[in-house]
PDB file of C-alpha atoms in Angstrom:
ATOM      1  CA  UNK A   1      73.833  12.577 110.885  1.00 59.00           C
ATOM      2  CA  UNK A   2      74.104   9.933 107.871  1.00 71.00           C
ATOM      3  CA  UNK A   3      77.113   9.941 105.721  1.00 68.00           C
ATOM      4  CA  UNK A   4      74.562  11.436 102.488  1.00 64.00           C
ATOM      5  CA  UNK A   5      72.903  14.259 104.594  1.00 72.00           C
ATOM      6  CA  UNK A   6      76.829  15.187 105.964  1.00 63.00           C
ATOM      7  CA  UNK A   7      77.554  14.893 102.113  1.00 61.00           C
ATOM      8  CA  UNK A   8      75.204  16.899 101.079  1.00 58.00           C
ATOM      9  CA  UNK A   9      74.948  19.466 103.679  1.00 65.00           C
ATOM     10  CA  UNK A  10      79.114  20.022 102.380  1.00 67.00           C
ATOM     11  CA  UNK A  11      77.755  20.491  99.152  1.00 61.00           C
ATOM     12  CA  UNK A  12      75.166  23.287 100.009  1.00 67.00           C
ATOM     13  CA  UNK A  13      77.658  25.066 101.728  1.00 69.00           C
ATOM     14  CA  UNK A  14      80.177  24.993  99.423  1.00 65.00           C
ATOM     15  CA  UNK A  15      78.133  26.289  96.618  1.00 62.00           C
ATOM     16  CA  UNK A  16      77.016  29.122  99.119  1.00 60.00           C
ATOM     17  CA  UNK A  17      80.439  29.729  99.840  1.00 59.00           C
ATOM     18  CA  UNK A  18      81.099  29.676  96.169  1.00 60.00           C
ATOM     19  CA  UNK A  19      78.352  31.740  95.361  1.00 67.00           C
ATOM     20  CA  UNK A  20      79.184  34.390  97.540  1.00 64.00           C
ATOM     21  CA  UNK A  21      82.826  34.576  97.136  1.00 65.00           C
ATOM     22  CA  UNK A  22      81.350  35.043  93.008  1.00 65.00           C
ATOM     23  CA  UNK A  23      79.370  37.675  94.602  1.00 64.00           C
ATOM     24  CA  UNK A  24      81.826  39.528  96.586  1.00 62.00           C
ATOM     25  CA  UNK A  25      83.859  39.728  93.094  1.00 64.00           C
ATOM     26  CA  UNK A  26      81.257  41.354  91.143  1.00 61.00           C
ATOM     27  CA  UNK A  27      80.791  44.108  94.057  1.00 62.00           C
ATOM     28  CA  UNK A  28      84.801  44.672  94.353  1.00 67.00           C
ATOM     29  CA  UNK A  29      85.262  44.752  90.117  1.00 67.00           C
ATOM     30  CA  UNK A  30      82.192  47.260  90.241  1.00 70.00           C
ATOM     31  CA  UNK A  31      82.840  49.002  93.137  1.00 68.00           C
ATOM     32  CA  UNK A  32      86.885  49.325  91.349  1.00 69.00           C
ATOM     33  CA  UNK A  33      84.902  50.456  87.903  1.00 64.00           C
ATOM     34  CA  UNK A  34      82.595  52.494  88.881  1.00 65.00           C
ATOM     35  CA  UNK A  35      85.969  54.367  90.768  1.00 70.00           C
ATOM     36  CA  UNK A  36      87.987  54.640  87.911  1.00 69.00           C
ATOM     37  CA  UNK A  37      84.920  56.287  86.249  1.00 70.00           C
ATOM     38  CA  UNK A  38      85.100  59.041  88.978  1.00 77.00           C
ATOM     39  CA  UNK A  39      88.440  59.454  88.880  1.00 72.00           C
ATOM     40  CA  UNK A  40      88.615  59.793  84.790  1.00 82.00           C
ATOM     41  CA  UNK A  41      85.267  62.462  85.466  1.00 80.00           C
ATOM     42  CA  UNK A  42      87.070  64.046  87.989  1.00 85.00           C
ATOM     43  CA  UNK A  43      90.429  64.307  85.970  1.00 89.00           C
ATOM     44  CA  UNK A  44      88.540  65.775  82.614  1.00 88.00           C
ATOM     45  CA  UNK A  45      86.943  68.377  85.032  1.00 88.00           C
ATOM     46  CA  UNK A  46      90.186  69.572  87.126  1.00 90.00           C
ATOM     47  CA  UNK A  47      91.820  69.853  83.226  1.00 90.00           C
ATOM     48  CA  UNK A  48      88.487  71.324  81.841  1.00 91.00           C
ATOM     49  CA  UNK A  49      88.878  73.975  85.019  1.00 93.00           C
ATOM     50  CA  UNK A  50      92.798  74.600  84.427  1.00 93.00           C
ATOM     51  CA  UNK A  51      91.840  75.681  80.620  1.00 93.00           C
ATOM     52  CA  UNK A  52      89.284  78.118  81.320  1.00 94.00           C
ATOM     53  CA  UNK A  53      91.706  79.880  84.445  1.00 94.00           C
ATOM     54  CA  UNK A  54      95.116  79.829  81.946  1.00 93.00           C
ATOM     55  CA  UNK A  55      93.086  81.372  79.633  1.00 93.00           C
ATOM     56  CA  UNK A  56      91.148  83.910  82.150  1.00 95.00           C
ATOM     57  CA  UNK A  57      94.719  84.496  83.590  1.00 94.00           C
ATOM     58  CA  UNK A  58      96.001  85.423  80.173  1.00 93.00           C
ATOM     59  CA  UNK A  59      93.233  88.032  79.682  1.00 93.00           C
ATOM     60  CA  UNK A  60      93.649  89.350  83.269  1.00 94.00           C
ATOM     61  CA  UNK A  61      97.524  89.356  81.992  1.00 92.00           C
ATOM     62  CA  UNK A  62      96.534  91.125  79.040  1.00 92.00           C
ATOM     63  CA  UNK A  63      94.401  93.912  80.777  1.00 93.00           C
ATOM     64  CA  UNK A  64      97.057  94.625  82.962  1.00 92.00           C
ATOM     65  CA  UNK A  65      99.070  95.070  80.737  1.00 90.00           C
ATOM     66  CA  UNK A  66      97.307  97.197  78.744  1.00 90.00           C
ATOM     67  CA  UNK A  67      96.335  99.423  81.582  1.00 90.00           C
ATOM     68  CA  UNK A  68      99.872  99.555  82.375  1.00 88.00           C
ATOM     69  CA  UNK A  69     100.971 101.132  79.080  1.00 85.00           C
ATOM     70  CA  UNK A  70      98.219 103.787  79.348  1.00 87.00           C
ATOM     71  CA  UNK A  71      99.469 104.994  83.099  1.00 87.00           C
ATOM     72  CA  UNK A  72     103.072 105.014  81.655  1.00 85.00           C
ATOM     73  CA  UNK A  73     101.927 106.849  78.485  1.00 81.00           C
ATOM     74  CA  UNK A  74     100.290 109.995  81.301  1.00 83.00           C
ATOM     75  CA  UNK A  75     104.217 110.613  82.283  1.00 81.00           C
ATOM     76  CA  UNK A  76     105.364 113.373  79.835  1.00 78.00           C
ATOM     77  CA  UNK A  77     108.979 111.961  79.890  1.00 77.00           C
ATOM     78  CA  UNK A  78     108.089 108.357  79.947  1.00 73.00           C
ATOM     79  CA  UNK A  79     110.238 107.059  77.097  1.00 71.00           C
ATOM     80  CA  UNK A  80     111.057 103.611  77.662  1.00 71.00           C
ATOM     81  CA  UNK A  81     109.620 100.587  76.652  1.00 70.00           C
ATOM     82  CA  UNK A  82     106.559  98.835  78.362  1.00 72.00           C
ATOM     83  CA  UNK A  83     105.271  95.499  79.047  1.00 72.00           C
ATOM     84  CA  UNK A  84     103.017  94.177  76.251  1.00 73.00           C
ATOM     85  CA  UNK A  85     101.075  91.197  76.017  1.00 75.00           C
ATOM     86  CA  UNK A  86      99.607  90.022  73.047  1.00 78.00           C
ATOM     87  CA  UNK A  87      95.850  90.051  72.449  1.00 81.00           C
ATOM     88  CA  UNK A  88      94.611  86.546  73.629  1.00 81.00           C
ATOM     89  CA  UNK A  89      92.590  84.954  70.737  1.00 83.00           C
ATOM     90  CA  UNK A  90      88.738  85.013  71.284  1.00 78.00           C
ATOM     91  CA  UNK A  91      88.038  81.904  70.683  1.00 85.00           C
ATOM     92  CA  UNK A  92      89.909  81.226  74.263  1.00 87.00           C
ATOM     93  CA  UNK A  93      86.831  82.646  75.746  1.00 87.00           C
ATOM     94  CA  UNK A  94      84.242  80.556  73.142  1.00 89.00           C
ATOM     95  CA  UNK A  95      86.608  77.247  74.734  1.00 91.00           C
ATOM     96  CA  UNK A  96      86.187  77.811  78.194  1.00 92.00           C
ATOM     97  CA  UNK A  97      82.642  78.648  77.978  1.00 90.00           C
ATOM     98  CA  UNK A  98      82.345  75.119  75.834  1.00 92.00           C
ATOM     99  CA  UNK A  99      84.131  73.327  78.723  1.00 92.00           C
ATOM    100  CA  UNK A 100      82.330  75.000  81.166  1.00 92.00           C
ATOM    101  CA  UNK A 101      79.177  73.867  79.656  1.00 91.00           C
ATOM    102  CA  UNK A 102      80.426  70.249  79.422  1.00 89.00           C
ATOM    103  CA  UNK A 103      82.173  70.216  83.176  1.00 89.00           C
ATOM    104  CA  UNK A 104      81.097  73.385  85.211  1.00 91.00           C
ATOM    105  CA  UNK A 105      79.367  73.322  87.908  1.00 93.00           C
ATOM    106  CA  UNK A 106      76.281  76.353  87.826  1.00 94.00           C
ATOM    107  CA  UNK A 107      78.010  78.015  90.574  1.00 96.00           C
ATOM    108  CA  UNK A 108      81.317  78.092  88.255  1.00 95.00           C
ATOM    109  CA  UNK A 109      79.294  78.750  85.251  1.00 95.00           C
ATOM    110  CA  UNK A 110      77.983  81.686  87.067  1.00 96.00           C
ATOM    111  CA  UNK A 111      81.413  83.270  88.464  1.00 97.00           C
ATOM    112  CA  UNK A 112      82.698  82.593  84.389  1.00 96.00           C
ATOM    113  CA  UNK A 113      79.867  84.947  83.861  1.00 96.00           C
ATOM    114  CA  UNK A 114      80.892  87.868  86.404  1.00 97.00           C
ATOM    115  CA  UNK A 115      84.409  87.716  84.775  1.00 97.00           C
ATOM    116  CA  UNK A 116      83.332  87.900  81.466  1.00 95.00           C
ATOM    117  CA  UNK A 117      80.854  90.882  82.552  1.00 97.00           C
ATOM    118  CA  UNK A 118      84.079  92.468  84.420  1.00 97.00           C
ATOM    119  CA  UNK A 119      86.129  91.615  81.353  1.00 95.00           C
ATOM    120  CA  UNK A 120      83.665  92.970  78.180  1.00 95.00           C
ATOM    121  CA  UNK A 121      83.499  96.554  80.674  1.00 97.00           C
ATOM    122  CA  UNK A 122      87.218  96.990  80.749  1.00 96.00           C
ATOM    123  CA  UNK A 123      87.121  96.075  76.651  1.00 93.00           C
ATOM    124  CA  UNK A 124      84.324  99.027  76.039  1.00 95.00           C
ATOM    125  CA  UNK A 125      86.337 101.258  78.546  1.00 94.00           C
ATOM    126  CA  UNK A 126      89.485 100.775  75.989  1.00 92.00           C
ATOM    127  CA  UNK A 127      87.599 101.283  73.173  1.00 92.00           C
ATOM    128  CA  UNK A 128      86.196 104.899  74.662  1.00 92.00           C
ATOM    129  CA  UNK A 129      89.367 105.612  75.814  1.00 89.00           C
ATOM    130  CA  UNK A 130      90.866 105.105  72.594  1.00 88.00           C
ATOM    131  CA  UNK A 131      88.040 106.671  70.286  1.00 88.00           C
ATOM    132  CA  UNK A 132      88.726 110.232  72.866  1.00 84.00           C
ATOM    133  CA  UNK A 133      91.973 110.171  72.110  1.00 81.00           C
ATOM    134  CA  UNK A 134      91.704 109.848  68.219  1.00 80.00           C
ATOM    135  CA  UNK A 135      88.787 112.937  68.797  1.00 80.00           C
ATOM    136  CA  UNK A 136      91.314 114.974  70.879  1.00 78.00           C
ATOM    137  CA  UNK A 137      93.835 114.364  67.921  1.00 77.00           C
ATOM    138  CA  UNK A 138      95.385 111.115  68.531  1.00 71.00           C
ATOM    139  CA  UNK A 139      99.076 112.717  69.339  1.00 76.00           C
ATOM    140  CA  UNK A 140     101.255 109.695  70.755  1.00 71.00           C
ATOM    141  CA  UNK A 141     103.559 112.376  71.948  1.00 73.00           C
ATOM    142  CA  UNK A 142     100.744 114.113  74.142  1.00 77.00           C
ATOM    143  CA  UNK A 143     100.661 112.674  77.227  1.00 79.00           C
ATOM    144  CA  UNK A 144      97.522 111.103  78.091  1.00 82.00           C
ATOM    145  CA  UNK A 145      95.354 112.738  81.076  1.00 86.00           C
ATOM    146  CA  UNK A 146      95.568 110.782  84.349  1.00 88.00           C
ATOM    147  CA  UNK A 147      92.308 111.702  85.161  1.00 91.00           C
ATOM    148  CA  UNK A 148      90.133 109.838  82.326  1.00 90.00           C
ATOM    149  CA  UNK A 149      92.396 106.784  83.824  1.00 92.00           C
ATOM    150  CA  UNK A 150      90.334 106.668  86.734  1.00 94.00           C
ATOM    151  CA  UNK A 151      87.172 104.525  86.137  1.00 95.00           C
ATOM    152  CA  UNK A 152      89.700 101.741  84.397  1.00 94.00           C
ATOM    153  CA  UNK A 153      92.250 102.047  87.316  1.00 94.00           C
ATOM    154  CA  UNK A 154      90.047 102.431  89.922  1.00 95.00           C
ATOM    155  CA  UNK A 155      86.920 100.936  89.244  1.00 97.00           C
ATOM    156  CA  UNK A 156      86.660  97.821  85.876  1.00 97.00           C
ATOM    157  CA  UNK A 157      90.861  96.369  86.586  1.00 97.00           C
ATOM    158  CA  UNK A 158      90.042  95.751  90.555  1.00 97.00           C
ATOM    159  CA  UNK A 159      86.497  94.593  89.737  1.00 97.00           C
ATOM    160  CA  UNK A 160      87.851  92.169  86.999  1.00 97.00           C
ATOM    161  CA  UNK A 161      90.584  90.710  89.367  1.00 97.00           C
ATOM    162  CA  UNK A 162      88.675  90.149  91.779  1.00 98.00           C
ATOM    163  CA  UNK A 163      86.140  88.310  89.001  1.00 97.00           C
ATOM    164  CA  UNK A 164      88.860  86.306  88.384  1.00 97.00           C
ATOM    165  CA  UNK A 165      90.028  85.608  92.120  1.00 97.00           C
ATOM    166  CA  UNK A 166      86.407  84.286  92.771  1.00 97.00           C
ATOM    167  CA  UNK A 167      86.333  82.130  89.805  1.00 97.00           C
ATOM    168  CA  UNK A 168      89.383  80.534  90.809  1.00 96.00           C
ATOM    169  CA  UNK A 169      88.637  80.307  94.441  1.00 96.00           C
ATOM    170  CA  UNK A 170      84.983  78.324  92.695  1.00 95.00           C
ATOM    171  CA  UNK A 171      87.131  75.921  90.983  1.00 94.00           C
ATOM    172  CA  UNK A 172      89.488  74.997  93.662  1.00 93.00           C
ATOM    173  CA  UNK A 173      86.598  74.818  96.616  1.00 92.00           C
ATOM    174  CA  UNK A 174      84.732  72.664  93.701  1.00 90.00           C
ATOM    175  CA  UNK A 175      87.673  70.172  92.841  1.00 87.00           C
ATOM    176  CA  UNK A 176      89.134  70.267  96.606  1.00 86.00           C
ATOM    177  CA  UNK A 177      85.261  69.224  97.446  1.00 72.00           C
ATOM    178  CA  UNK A 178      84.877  66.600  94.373  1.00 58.00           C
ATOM    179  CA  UNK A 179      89.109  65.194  95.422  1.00 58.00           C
ATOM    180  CA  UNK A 180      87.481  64.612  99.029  1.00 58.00           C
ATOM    181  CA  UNK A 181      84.541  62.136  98.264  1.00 55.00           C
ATOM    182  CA  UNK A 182      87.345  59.867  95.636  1.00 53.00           C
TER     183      UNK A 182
END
C-alpha cells in the first residue's frame, strides 16, 4: 500500500469514526430527552392521581362522618359532641374529573365514575333522610330511628368505600405499571 492510499484510507476512517461517534450523540441526547419527557408525563399524572384520591378521601371523610353523627343522634342519651367534617367544596369533584380527563387512564376514568355513582346515592339518601325527619317534625331532641339507618349503613357507606378502595387500587396498579417501564 502507497503512502496516499494509507493516507487516505486514515482519512475515510476517521470521518466514519467521526461520523458515528456524532451519531451515537444524537441517539444518547434523544434517547436522555425523550426520558425526561416520560418522567415529567409520568410526574404530572402520579400528582394529577394524588388530587383526585385527597379529594375522594375527603368526601369518603365527609360521609363518614356524617353517617356517624346520624348513628350517634339514634342513642336517646347521646349528648356529647361528634366528629364533623366540613362539606368538601364541589368544585373538588369538577377538578378531579378535569384531571382525570387530561391524565386518566379509561380504566381510572371509569372507577372515578363508580365512586361518584356510590357517592351522589349516599348524597340523595341524606337528603331523604333529612326531608323524613323535617315531615315527622324535625325534633333534634327525638332520637332518630335506627332502622331508616339501614340502607346508608348497610348498603351506599360500604358500597362507596369500597368505590373508593378500587379507585385507589386503579391508580396505584396504573402508576406502579407506568414507574416500571421508566
Amino acid at each position: 500500500m502507497d503512502a496516499v492510499t494509507l493516507a487516505l484510507a486514515s482519512v475515510i476512517t476517521s470521518g466514519v469514526v467521526g461520523i458515528s461517534g456524532i451519531g451515537a450523540g444524537l441517539w444518547t441526547s434523544r434517547q436522555t430527552a425523550n426520558l425526561a419527557r416520560e418522567t415529567r408525563s409520568q410526574e404530572r399524572l402520579a400528582n394529577a392521581y394524588l388530587e383526585v384520591l385527597s379529594s375522594v378521601e375527603r368526601q369518603g371523610q365527609w360521609f363518614q362522618s356524617r353517617g356517624d353523627n346520624l348513628v350517634a343522634r339514634t342513642d336517646p342519651y347521646f349528648s356529647g359532641p361528634t366528629a364533623s367534617f366540613s362539606r368538601p367544596e364541589l368544585g373538588e369533584r369538577s377538578r378531579a374529573k378535569a384531571l382525570l380527563g387530561a391524565f386518566g387512564s379509561t380504566q381510572v376514568k371509569n372507577r372515578y365514575l363508580a365512586w361518584t355513582l356510590a357517592a351522589a346515592s349516599i348524597d340523595e339518601e341524606h337528603r331523604l333522610l333529612e326531608w323524613s325527619w323535617y315531615e315527622d317534625g324535625g325534633d333534634p331532641n327525638r332520637p332518630i330511628d335506627p332502622t331508616t339507618l339501614k340502607t346508608l349503613l348497610e348498603k351506599l357507606q360500604p358500597a362507596e368505600v369500597e368505590a373508593r378502595e378500587a379507585l385507589a387500587s386503579a391508580m396505584a396498579c396504573e402508576l406502579s405499571v407506568a414507574e416500571s417501564h421508566t
